[in-house]
mmCIF file of C-alpha atoms in Angstrom:
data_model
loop_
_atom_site.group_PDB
_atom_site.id
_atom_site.type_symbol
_atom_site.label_atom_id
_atom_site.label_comp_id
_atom_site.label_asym_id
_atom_site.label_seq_id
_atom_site.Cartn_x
_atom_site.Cartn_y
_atom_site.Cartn_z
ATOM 1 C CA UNK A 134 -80.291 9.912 -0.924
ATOM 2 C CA UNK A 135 -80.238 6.158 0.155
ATOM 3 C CA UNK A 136 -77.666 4.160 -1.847
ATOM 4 C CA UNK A 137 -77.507 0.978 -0.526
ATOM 5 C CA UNK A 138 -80.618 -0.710 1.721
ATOM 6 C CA UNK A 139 -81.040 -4.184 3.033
ATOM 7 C CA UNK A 140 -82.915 -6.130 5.438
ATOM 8 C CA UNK A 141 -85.870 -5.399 7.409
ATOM 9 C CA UNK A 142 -87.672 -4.093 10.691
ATOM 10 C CA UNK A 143 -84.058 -4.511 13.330
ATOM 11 C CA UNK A 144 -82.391 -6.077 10.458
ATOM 12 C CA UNK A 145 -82.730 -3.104 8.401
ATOM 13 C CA UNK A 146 -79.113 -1.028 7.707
ATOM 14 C CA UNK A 147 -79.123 2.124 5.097
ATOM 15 C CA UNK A 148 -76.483 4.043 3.903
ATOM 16 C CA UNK A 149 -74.918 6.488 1.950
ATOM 17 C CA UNK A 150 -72.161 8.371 1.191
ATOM 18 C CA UNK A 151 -72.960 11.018 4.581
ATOM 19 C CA UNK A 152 -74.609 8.343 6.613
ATOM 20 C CA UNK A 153 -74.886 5.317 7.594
ATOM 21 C CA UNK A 154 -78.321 4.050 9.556
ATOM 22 C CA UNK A 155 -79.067 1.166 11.561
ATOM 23 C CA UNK A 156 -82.171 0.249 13.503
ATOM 24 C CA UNK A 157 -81.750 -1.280 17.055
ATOM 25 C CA UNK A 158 -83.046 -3.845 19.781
ATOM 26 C CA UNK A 159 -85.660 -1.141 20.825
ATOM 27 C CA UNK A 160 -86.621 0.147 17.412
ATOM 28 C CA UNK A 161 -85.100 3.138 17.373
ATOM 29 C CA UNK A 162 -82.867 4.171 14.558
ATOM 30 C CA UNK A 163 -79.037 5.160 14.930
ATOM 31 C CA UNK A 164 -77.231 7.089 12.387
ATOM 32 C CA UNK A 165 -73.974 7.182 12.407
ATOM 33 C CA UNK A 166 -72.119 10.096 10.088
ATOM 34 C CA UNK A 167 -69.220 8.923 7.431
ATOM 35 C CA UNK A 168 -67.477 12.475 6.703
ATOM 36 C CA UNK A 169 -67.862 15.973 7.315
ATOM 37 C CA UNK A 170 -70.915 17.641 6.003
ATOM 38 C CA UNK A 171 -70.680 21.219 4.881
ATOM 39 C CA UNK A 172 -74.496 22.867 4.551
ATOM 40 C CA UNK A 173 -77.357 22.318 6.840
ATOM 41 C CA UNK A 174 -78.867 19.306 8.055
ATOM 42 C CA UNK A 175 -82.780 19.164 7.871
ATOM 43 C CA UNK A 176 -84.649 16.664 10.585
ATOM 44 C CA UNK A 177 -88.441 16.235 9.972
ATOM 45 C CA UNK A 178 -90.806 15.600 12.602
ATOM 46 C CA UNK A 179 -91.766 12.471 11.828
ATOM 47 C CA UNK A 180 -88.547 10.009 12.909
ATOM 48 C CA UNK A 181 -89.226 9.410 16.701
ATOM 49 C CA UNK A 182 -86.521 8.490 18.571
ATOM 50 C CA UNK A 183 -83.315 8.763 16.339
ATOM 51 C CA UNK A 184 -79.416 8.729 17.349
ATOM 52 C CA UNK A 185 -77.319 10.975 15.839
ATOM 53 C CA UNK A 186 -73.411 9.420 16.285
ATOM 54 C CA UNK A 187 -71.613 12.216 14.344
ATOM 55 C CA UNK A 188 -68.270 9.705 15.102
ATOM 56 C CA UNK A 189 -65.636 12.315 15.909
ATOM 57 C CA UNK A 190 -67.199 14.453 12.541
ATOM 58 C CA UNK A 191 -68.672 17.913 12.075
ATOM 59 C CA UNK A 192 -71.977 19.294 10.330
ATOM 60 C CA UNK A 193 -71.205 22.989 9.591
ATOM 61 C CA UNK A 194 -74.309 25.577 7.918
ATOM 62 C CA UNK A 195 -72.406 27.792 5.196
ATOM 63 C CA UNK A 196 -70.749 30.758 6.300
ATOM 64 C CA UNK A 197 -71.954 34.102 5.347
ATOM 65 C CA UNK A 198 -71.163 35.764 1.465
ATOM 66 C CA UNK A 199 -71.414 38.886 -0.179
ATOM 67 C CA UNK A 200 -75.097 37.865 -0.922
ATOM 68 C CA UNK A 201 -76.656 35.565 1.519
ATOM 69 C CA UNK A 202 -76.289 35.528 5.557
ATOM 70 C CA UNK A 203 -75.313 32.223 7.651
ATOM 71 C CA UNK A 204 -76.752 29.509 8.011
ATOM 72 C CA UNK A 205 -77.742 26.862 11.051
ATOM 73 C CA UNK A 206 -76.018 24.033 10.978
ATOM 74 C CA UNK A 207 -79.252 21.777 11.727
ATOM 75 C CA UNK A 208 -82.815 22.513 11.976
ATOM 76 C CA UNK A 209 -86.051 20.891 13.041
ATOM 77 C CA UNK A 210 -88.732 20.857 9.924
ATOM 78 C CA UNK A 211 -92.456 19.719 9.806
ATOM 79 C CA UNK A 212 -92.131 16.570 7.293
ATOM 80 C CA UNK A 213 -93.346 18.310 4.168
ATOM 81 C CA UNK A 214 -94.602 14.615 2.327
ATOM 82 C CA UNK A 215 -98.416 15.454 1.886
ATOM 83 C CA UNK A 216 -99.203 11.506 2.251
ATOM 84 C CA UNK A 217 -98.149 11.824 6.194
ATOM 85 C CA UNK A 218 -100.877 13.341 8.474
ATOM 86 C CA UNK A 219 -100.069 12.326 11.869
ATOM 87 C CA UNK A 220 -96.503 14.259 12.899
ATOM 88 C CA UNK A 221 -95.346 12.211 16.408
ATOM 89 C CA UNK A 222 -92.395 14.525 16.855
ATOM 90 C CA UNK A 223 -88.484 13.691 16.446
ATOM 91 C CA UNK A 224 -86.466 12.988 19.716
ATOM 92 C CA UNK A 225 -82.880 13.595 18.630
ATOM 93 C CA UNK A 226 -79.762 12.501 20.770
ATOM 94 C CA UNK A 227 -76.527 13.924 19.548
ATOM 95 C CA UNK A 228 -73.314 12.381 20.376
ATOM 96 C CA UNK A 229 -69.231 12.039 19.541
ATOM 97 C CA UNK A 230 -68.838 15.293 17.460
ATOM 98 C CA UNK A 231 -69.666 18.892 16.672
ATOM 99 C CA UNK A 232 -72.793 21.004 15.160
ATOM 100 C CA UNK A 233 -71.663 24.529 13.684
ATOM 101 C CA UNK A 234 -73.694 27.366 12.841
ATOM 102 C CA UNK A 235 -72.340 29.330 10.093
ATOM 103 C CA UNK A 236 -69.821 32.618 10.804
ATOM 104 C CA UNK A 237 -70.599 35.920 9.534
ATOM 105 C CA UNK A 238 -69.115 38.184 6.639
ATOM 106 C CA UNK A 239 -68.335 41.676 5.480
ATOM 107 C CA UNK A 240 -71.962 41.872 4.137
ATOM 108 C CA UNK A 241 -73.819 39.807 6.889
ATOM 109 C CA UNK A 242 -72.202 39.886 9.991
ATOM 110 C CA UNK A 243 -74.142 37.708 12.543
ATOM 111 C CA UNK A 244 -73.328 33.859 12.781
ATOM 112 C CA UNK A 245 -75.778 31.360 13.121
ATOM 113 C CA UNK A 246 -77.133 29.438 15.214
ATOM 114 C CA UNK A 247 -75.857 25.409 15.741
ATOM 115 C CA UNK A 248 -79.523 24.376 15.432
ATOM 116 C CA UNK A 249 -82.964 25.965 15.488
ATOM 117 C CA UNK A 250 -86.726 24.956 14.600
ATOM 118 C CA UNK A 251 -88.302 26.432 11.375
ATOM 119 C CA UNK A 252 -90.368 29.082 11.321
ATOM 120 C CA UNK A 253 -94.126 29.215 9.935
ATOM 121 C CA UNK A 254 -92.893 30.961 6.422
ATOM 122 C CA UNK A 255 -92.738 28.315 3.623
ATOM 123 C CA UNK A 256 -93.439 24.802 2.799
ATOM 124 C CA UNK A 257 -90.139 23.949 3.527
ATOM 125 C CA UNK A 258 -89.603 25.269 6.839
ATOM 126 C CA UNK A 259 -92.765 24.718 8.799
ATOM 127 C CA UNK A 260 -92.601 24.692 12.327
ATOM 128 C CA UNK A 261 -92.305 20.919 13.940
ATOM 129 C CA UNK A 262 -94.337 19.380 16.050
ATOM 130 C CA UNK A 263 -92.836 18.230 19.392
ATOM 131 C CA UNK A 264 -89.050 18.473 18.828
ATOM 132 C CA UNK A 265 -86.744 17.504 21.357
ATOM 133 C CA UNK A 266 -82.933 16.939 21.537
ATOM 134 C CA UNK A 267 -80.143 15.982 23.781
ATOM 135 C CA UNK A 268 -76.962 16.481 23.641
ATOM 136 C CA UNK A 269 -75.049 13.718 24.920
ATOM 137 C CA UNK A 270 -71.415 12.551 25.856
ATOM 138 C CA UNK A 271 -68.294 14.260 23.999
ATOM 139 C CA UNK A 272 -71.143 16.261 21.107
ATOM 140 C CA UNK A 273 -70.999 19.962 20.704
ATOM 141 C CA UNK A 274 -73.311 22.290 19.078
ATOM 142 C CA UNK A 275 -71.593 25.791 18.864
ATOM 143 C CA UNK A 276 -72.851 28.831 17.153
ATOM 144 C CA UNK A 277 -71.284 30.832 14.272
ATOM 145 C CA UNK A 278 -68.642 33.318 14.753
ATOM 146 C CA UNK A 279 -69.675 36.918 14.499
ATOM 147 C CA UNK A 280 -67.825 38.368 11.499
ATOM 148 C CA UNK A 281 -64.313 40.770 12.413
ATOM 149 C CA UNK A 282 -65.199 44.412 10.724
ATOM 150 C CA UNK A 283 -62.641 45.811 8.220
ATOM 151 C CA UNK A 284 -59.574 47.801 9.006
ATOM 152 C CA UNK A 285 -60.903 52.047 8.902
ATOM 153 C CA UNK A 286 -64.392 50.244 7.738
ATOM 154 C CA UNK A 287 -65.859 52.144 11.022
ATOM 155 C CA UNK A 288 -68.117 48.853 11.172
ATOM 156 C CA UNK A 289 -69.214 46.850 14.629
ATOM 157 C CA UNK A 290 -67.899 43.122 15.193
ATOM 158 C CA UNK A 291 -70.717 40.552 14.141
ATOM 159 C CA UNK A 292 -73.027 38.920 17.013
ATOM 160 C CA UNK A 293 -72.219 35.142 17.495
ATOM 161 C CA UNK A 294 -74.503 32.910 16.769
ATOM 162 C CA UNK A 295 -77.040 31.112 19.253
ATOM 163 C CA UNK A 296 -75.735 27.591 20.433
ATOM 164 C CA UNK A 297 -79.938 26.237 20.402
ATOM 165 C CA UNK A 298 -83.129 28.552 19.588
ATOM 166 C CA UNK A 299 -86.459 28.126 19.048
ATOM 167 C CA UNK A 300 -89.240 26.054 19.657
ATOM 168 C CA UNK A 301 -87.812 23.506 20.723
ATOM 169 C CA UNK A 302 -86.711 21.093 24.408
ATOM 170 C CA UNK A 303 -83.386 20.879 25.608
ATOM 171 C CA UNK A 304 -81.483 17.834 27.311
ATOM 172 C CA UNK A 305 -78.065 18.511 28.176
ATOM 173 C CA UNK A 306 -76.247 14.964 29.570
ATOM 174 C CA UNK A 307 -73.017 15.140 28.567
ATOM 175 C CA UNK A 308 -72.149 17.601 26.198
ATOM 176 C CA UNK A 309 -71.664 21.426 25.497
ATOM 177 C CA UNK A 310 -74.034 23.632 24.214
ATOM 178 C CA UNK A 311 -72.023 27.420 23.490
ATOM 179 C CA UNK A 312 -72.981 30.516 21.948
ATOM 180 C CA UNK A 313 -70.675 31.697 19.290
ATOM 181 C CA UNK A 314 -68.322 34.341 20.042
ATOM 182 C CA UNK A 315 -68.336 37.982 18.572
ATOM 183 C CA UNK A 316 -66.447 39.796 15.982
ATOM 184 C CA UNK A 317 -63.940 42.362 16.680
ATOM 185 C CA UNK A 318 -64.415 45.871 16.287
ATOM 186 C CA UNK A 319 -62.543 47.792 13.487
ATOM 187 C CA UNK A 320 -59.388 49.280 14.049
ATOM 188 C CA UNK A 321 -58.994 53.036 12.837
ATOM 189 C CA UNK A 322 -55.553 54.775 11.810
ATOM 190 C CA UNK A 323 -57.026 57.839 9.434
ATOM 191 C CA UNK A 324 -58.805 60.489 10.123
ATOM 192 C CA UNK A 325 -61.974 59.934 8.531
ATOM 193 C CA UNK A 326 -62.831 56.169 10.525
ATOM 194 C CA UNK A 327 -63.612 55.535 13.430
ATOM 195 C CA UNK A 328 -62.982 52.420 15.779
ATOM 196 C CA UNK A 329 -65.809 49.713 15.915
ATOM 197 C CA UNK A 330 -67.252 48.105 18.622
ATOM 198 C CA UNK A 331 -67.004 44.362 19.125
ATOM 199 C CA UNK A 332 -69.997 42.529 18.491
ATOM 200 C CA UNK A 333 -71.728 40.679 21.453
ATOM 201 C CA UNK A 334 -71.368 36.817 22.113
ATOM 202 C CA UNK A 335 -74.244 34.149 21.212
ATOM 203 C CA UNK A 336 -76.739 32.771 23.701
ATOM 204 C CA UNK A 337 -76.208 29.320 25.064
ATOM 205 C CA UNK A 338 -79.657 28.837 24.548
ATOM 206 C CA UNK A 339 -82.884 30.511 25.031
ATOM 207 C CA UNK A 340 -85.519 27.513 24.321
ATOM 208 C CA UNK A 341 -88.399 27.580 26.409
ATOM 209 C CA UNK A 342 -87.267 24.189 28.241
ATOM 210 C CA UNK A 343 -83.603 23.461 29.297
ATOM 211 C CA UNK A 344 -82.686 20.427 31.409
ATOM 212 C CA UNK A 345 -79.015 20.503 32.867
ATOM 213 C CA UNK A 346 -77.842 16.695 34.279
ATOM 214 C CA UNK A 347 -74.006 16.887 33.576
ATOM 215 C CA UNK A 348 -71.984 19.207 30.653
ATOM 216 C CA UNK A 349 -72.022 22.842 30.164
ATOM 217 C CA UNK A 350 -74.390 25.417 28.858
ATOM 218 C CA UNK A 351 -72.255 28.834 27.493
ATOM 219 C CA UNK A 352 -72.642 32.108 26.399
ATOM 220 C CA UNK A 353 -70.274 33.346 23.722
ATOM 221 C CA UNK A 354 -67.054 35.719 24.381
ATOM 222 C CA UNK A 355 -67.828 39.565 23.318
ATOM 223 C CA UNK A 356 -65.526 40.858 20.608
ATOM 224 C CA UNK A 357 -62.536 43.518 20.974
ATOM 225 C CA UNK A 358 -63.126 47.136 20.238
ATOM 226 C CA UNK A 359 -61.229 48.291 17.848
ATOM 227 C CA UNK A 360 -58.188 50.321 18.430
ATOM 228 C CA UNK A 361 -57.526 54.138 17.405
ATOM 229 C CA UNK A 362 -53.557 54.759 16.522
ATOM 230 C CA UNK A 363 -52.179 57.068 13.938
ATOM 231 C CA UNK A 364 -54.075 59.674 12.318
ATOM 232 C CA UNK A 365 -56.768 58.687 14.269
ATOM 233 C CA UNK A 366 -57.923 60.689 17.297
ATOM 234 C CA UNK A 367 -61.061 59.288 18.480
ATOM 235 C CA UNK A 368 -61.785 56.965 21.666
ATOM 236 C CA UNK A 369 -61.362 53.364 21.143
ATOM 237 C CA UNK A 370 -64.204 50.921 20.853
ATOM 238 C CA UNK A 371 -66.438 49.855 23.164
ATOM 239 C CA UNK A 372 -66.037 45.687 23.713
ATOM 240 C CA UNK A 373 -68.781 43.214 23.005
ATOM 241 C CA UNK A 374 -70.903 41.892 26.070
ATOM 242 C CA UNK A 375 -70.840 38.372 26.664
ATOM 243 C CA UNK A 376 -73.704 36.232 25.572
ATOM 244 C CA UNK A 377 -76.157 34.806 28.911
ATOM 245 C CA UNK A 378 -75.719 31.538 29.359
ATOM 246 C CA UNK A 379 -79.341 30.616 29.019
ATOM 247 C CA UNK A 380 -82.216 33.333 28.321
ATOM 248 C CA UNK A 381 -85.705 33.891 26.901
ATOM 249 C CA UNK A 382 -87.666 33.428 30.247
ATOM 250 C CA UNK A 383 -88.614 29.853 29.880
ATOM 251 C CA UNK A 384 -87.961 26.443 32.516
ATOM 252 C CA UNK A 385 -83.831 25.946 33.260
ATOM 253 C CA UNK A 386 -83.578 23.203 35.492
ATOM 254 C CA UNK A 387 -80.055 22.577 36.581
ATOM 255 C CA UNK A 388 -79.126 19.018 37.909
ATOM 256 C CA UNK A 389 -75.613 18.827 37.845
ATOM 257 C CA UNK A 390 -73.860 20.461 34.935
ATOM 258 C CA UNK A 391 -72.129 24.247 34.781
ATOM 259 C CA UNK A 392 -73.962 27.256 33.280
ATOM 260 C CA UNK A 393 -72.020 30.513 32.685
ATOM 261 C CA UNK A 394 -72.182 33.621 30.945
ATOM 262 C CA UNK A 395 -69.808 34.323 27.700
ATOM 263 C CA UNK A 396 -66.952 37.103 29.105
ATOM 264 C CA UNK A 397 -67.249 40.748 27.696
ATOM 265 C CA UNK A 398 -65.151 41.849 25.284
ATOM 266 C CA UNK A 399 -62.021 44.463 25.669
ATOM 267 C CA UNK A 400 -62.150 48.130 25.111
ATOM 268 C CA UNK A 401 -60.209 49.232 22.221
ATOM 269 C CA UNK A 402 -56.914 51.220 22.916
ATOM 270 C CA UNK A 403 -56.743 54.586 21.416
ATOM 271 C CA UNK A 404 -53.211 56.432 21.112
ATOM 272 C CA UNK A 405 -54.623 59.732 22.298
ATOM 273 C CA UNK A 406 -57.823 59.840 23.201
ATOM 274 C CA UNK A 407 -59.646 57.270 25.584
ATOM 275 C CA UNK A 408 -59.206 53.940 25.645
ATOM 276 C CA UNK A 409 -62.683 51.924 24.903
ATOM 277 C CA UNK A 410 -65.068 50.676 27.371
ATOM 278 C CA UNK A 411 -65.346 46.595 28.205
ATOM 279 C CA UNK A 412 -68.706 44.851 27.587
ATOM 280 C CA UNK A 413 -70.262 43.737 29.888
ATOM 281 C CA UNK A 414 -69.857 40.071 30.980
ATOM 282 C CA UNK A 415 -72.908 37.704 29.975
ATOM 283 C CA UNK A 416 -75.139 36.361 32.715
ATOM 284 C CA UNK A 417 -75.322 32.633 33.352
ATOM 285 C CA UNK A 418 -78.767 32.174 33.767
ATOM 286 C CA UNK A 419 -82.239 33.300 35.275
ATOM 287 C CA UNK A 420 -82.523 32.837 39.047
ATOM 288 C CA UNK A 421 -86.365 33.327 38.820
ATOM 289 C CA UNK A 422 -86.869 30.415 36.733
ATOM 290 C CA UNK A 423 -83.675 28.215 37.608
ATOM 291 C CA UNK A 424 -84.546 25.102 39.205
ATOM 292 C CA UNK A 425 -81.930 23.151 40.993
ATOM 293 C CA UNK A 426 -82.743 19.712 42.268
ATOM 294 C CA UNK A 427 -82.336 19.430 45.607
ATOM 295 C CA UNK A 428 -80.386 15.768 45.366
ATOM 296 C CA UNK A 429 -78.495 16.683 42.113
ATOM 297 C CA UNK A 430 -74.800 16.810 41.710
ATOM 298 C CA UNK A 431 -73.575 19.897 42.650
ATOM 299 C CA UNK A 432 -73.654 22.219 40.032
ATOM 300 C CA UNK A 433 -72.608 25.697 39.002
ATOM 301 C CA UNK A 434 -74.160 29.071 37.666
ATOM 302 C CA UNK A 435 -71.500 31.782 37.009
ATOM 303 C CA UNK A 436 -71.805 34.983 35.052
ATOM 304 C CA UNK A 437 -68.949 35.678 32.344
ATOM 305 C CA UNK A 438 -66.208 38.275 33.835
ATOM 306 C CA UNK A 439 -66.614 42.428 32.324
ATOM 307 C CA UNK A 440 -63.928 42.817 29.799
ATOM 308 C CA UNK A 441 -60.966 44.877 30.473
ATOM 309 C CA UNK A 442 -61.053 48.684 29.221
ATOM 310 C CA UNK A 443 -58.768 49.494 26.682
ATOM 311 C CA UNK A 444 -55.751 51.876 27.435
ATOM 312 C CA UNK A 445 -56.009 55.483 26.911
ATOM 313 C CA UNK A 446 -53.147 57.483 24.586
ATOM 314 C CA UNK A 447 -50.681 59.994 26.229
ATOM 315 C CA UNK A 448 -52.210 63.847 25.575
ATOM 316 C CA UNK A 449 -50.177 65.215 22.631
ATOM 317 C CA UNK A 450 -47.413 67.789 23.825
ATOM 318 C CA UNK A 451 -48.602 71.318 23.499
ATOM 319 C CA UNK A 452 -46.680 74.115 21.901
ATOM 320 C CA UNK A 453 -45.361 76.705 24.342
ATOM 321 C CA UNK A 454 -47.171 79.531 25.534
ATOM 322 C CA UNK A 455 -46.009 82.863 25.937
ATOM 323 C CA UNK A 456 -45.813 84.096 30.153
ATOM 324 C CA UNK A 457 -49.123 85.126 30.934
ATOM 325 C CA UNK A 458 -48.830 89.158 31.676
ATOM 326 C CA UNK A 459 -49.170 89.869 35.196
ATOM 327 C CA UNK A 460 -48.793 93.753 35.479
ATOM 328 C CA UNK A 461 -50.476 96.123 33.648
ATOM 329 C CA UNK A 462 -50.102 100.626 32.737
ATOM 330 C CA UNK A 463 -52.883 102.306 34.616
ATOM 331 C CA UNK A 464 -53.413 105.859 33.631
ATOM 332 C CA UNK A 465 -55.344 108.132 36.058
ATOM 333 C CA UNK A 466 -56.802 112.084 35.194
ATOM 334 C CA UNK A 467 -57.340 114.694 37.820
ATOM 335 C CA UNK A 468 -58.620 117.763 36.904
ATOM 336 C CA UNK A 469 -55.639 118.948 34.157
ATOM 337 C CA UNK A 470 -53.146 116.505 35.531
ATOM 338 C CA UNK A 471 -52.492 112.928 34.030
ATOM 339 C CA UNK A 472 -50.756 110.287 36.642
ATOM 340 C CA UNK A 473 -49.902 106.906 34.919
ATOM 341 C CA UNK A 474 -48.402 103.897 37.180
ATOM 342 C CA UNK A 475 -47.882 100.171 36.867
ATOM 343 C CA UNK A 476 -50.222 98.036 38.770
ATOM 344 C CA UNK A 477 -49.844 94.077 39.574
ATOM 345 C CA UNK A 478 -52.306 91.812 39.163
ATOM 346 C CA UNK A 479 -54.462 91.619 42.188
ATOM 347 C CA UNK A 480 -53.100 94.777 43.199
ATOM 348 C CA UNK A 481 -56.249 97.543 44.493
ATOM 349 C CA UNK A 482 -56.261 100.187 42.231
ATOM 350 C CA UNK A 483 -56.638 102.464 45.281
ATOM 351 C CA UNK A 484 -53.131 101.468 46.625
ATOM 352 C CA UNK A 485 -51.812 102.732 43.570
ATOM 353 C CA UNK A 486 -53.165 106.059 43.728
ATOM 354 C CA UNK A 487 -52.566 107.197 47.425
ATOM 355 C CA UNK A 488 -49.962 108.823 46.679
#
């Protein structure tokens, strides 16, 4: 809601508590946030050009409840007015600050992603037409942080949320663009749990176009197994693999910037039984459909590192056994007479009896 408005065409300055918006030499508007916003921002396809200066803030989608999952910390929307028919497409530039996608919770574990594009299932969330954004100098868009599962809740570690997704093109110049990391695993000390395993780490991005010039694209960190100590006798859990760096098949063209795979969680320790697998580490991007200009800075692909196993228990001691019998009372008939001896194990019976 616009609470103050004056002048006109690159005169013209709006603001409000949030935001503050300017236009520029070229046209183009510039919006520059005021404070921290807590919910998710919507952007309609209908702005053009726009700069988004979140000045050293952060836009965060709510976090997961009892009742309703994360959500994205920005989206792309098809401008619901009914008066506007022609839909030119929003070029967004982000800069100077941090997009959030919500974390997870007891009840909905996944996070969210930073942004995403609407899907086709309500007035309110159309699908855009031709959205585009770029993440520029010293701006972050990071996705939601998979939820940590109960103590003995014998629940998995949320997934993290997606750094970008969707229907949408991707200019990175600048910035960082991350998956969110997974949850942990529960830990188990009674009899009746069982340890969790760790939830896998977000996507950098899987849009269908992804241009690299200078920043980082990255996958999301797996999350720990849980551990098995006490009562508890089973193996520990398996870690969380690491989210790809980029995925989703579509155009990655890297010019300069590093793209790496999130790192797979640990294996849970267990006190007496096995410690828990690592996940496996998250791949950095698609050599079939990786592009690298051959003039570019050099840049760098790396997958994300297998996390460790977790350590196994020491075997319970064992109660004594008794010395295993190693003779035995052989008693032999012939005709009326009865012949009984003692014969060692391995012994032939016939050596016994020549006598």
């Amino acid at each position: 809601k616009t609470t103050t408005h004056t002048g006109y065409g690159k005169a013209e300055v709006a603001a409000n508590e949030h935001v503050t918006v300017t236009c520029g030499a070229d046209g183009n508007y510039t919006a520059v946030l005021q404070k921290n916003i807590q919910g998710t921002i919507a952007i309609p396809d209908t702005w053009g050009t726009v700069i988004l200066d979140l000045n050293q803030h952060t836009i965060q989608g709510a976090d997961a409840t009892d009742a309703v999952k994360a959500q994205v910390g920005l989206i792309f929307i098809a401008d619901d007015d009914e008066s506007i028919h022609v839909h030119p497409g929003t070029t967004l530039k982000v800069i100077n600050g941090t997009i959030r996608g919500g974390s997870g919770s007891a009840a909905h574990p996944n996070g969210a992603p930073a942004v995403s594009t609407a899907m086709n299932n309500a007035r309110m969330t159309a699908a855009p037409t031709n959205a585009k954004i770029e993440v520029g100098n010293d701006a972050k868009l990071i996705g939601g942080q998979g939820a940590n599962a109960a103590k003995n809740s014998s629940q998995h570690g949320g997934n993290g949320g997606a750094g970008i997704t969707g229907t949408i093109e991707l200019l990175v110049s600048g910035g960082t663009v991350k998956g969110g990391d997974g949850g942990n695993g529960a830990d188990a000390d009674t009899d009746a749990a069982k340890p969790g395993n760790g939830g896998s780490g977000g996507v950098g991005t899987n849009v269908k176009k992804v241009t690299l010039q200078s920043g980082a694209i990255l996958g999301g960190n797996g999350g720990k197994g849980g551990k098995a100590s006490g009562d508890n006798k089973n193996p520990g859990g398996t870690g969380g693999a690491g989210g790809d760096g980029t995925a989703g098949g579509g155009e990655s063209n890297n010019n300069g910037g590093n793209i790496s795979g999130g790192e797979g969680g640990a294996g849970g320790d267990s006190s007496t039984g096995n410690g828990g697998q690592g996940g496996q580490g998250g791949q950095g991007t698609e050599p079939e459909v990786t592009k690298v200009e051959p003039t570019a800075p050099a840049g760098s692909i790396t997958n994300g590192t297998d996390g460790q196993p977790g350590t196994d228990g020491e075997t319970p001691p064992q109660p004594p056994q008794p010395p295993e019998d190693t003779e035995h009372t052989v008693t032999f008939e012939n005709g009326n007479e009865q012949k009984s001896t003692i014969v060692k194990a391995g012994e032939a019976l016939g050596e016994a009896f020549d006598d």
